[in-house]
Coordinates of C-alpha atoms in Angstrom, one line a residue:
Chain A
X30 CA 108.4 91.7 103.7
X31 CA 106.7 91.1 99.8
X32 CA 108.7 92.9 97.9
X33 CA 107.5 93.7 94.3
X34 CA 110.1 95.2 92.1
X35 CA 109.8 96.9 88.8
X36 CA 112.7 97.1 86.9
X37 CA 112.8 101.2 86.0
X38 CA 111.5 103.9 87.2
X39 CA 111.4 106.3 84.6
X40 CA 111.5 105.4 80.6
X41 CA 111.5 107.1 77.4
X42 CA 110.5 105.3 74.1
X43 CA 110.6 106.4 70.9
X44 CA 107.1 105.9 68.6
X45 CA 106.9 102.3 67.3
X46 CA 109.2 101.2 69.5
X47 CA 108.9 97.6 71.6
X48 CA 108.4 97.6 74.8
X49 CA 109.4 95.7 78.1
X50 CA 108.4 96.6 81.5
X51 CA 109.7 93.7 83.7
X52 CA 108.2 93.3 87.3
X53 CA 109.4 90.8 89.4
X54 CA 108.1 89.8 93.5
X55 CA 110.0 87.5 95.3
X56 CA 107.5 85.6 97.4
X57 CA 106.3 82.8 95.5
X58 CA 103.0 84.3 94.4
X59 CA 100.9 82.7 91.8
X60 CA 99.0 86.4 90.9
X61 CA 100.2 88.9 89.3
X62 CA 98.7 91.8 87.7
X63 CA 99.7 94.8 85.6
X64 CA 97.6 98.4 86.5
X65 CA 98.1 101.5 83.8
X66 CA 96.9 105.1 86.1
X67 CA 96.1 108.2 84.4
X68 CA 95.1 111.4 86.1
X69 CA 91.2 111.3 86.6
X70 CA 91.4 107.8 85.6
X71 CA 92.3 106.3 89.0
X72 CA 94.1 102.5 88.3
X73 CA 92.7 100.2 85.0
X74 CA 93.5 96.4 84.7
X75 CA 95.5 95.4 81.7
X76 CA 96.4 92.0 82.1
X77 CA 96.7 90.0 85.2
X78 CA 97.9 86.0 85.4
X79 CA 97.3 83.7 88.3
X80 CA 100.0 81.0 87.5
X81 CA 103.1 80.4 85.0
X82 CA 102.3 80.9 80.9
X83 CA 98.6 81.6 82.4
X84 CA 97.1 84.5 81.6
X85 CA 93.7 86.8 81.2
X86 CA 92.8 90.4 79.6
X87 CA 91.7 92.9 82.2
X88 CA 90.1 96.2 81.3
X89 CA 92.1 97.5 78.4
X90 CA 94.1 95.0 77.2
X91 CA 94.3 96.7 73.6
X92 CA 98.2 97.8 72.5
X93 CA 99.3 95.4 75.2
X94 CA 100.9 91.9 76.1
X95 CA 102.1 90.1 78.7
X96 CA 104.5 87.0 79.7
X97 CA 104.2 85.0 82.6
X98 CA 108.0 82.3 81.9
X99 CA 109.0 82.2 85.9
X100 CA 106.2 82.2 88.5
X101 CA 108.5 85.7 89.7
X102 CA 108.1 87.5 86.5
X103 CA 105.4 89.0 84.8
X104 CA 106.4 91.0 81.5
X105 CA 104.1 94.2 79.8
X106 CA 105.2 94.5 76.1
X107 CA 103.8 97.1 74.2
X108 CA 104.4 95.9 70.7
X109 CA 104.6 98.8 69.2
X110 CA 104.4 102.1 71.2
X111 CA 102.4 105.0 70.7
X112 CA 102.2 108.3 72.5
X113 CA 98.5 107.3 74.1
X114 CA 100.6 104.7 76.3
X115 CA 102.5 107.7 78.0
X116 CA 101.5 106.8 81.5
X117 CA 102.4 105.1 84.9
X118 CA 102.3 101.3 84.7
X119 CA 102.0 99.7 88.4
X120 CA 103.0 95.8 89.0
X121 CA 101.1 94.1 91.9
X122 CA 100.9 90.8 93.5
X123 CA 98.7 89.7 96.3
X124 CA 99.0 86.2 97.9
X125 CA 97.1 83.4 97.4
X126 CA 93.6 83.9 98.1
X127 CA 93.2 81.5 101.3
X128 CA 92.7 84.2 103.6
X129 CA 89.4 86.4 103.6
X130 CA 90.9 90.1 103.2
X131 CA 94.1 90.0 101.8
X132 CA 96.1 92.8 100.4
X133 CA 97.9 93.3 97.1
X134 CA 101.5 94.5 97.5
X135 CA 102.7 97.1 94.6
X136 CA 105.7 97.6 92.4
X137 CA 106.8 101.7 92.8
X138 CA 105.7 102.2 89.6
X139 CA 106.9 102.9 85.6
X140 CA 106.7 106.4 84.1
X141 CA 106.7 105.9 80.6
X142 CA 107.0 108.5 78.7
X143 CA 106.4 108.1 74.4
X144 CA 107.7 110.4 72.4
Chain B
X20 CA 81.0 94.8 86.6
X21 CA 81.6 96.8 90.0
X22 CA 82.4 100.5 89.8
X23 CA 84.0 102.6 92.1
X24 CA 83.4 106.3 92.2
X25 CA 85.7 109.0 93.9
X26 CA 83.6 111.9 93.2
X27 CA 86.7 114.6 95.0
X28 CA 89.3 115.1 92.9
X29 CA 91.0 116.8 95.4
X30 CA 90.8 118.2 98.7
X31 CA 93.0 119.9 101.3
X32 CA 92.7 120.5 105.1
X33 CA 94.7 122.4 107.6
X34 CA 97.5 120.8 109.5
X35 CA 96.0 118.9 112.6
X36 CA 91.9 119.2 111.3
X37 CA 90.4 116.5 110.3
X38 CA 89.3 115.3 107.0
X39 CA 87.2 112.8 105.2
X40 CA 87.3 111.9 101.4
X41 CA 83.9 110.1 100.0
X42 CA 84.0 106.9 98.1
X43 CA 81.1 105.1 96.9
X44 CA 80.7 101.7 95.1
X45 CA 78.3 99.9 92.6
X46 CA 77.9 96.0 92.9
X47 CA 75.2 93.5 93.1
X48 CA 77.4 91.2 95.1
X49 CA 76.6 90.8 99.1
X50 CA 80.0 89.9 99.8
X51 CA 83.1 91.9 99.2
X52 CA 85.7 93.4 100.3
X53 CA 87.1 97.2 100.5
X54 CA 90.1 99.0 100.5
X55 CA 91.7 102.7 100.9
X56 CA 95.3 102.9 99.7
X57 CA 97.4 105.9 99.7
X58 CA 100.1 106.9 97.1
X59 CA 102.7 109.2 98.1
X60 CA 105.3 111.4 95.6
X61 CA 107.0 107.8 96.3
X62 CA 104.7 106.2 94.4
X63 CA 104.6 103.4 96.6
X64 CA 101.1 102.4 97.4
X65 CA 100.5 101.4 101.0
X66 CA 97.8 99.8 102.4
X67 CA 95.7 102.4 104.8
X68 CA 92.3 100.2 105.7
X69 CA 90.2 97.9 105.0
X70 CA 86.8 96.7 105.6
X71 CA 85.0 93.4 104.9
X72 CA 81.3 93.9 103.7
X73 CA 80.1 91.0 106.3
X74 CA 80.9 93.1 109.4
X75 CA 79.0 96.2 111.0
X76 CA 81.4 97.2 112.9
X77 CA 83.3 100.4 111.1
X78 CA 87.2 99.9 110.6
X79 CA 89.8 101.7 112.8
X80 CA 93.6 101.9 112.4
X81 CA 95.0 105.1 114.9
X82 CA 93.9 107.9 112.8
X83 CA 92.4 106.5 109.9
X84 CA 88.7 105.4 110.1
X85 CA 86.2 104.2 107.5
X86 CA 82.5 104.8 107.8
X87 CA 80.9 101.5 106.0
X88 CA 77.3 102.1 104.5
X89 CA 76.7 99.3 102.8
X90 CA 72.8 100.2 102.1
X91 CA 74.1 103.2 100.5
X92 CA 77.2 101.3 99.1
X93 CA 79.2 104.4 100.1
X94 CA 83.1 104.0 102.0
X95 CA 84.3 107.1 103.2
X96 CA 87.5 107.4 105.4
X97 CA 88.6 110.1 108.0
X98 CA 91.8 111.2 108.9
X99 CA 91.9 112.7 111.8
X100 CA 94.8 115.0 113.4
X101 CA 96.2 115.3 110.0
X102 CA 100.3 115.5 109.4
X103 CA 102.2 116.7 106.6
X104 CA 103.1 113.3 105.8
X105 CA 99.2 112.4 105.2
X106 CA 99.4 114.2 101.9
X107 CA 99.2 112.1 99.1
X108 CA 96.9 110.4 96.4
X109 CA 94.6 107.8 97.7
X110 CA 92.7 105.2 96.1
X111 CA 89.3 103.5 97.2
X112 CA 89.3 100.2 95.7
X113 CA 87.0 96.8 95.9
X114 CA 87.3 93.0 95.7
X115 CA 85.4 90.4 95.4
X116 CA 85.5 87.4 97.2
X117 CA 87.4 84.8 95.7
X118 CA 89.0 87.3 92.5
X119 CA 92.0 88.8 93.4
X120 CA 92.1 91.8 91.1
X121 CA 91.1 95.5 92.5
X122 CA 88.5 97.9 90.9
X123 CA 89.5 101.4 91.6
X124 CA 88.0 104.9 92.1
X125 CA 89.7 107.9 90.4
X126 CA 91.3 108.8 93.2
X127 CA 91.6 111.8 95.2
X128 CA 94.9 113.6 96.0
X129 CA 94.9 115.0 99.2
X130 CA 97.2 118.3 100.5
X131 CA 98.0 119.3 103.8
X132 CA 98.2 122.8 104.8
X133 CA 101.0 123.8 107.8

């Protein structure tokens, strides 16, 4: 089975603090993408990479980073955290895109709370 | 850019009954791909259905069924004999061919009544 894993659950940052939300899949995918949800919102793109030290801005990149060192990780770093960023942050990876309908596997999700 | 519009923030639906939650899209593209994915108090999002824009035929996986209008760029999906375990949020989402990244609706979270 993929298996996307993100490395906590639940977190709570202080104001100003840096942030690391690590999400790591373990089958040799080149994509990777990092997905923000908000109630009413649905899921909004932040940054997504499709190969090692590659990457592109989704939807609202602003407040954010990412790094893409191992083809198995894919970091979000808030630089400096502010209470708007108090949300769930969802990792996802879907294979290669040889096939006509594939489907992107998910992380289970960071609840970041910003205080 | 594509848009996806869940217009049903939430609904809810008697154990067993049978329920459909609306979905429609915006693109200019003629090919694409579509998606319902349910998120449960698990927060793991599973994969329920999908549907590729080139076929007519409507999508079917036991319960779970889509009706496909692609004139009126509107997915809905049905669940029929609802279960407990049906409740969740779920998320109507589209991809074009050849990108790999998912636009999604707002979602709609979905109760079950006993």
């Amino acid at each position: 089975d993929v298996k996307v894993t993100q490395s906590s659950r639940y977190l709570v940052k202080r104001t100003g603090e840096k942030v690391f939300l690590e999400c790591v899949q373990d089958m040799d995918h080149e994509n990777m993408f990092w997905y923000r949800q908000d109630p009413g919102l649905g899921l909004r793109l932040i940054y997504f990479s499709y190969d090692v030290k590659m990457k592109e801005k989704g939807d609202i990149p602003e407040g954010y980073s990412v790094s893409r060192e191992k083809k198995e990780r894919f970091s979000l770093i808030l630089e400096s955290a502010s209470t708007n960023q108090t949300s769930m942050y969802l990792c996802a990876s879907p294979p290669p895109n040889r096939g006509r309908d594939t489907e992107a596997f998910f992380g289970q999700g960071t609840r970041l709370t910003v205080v | 850019a594509q848009t996806v519009t869940q217009s049903q923030p939430e609904m809810s639906v008697q154990e067993a009954e049978t329920v459909t939650l609306s979905c429609t899209y915006d693109t200019s593209e003629s090919d694409y791909y579509l998606f319902w994915y349910k998120q449960p108090p698990s927060r793991q999002m599973i994969l329920v259905i999908r549907q590729e824009a080139y076929k007519q035929q409507n999508a079917t996986e036991n319960r779970f069924s889509v009706n496909f209008q692609k004139a009126a760029k509107s997915f809905s999906l049905k669940i029929s004999d609802s279960q407990l375990g049906d409740a969740a949020m779920y998320f109507c989402a589209y991809r074009s061919p050849g990108a790999q990244k998912l636009v999604f609706g707002q979602g709609t979270r979905l109760t079950i009544n006993p």
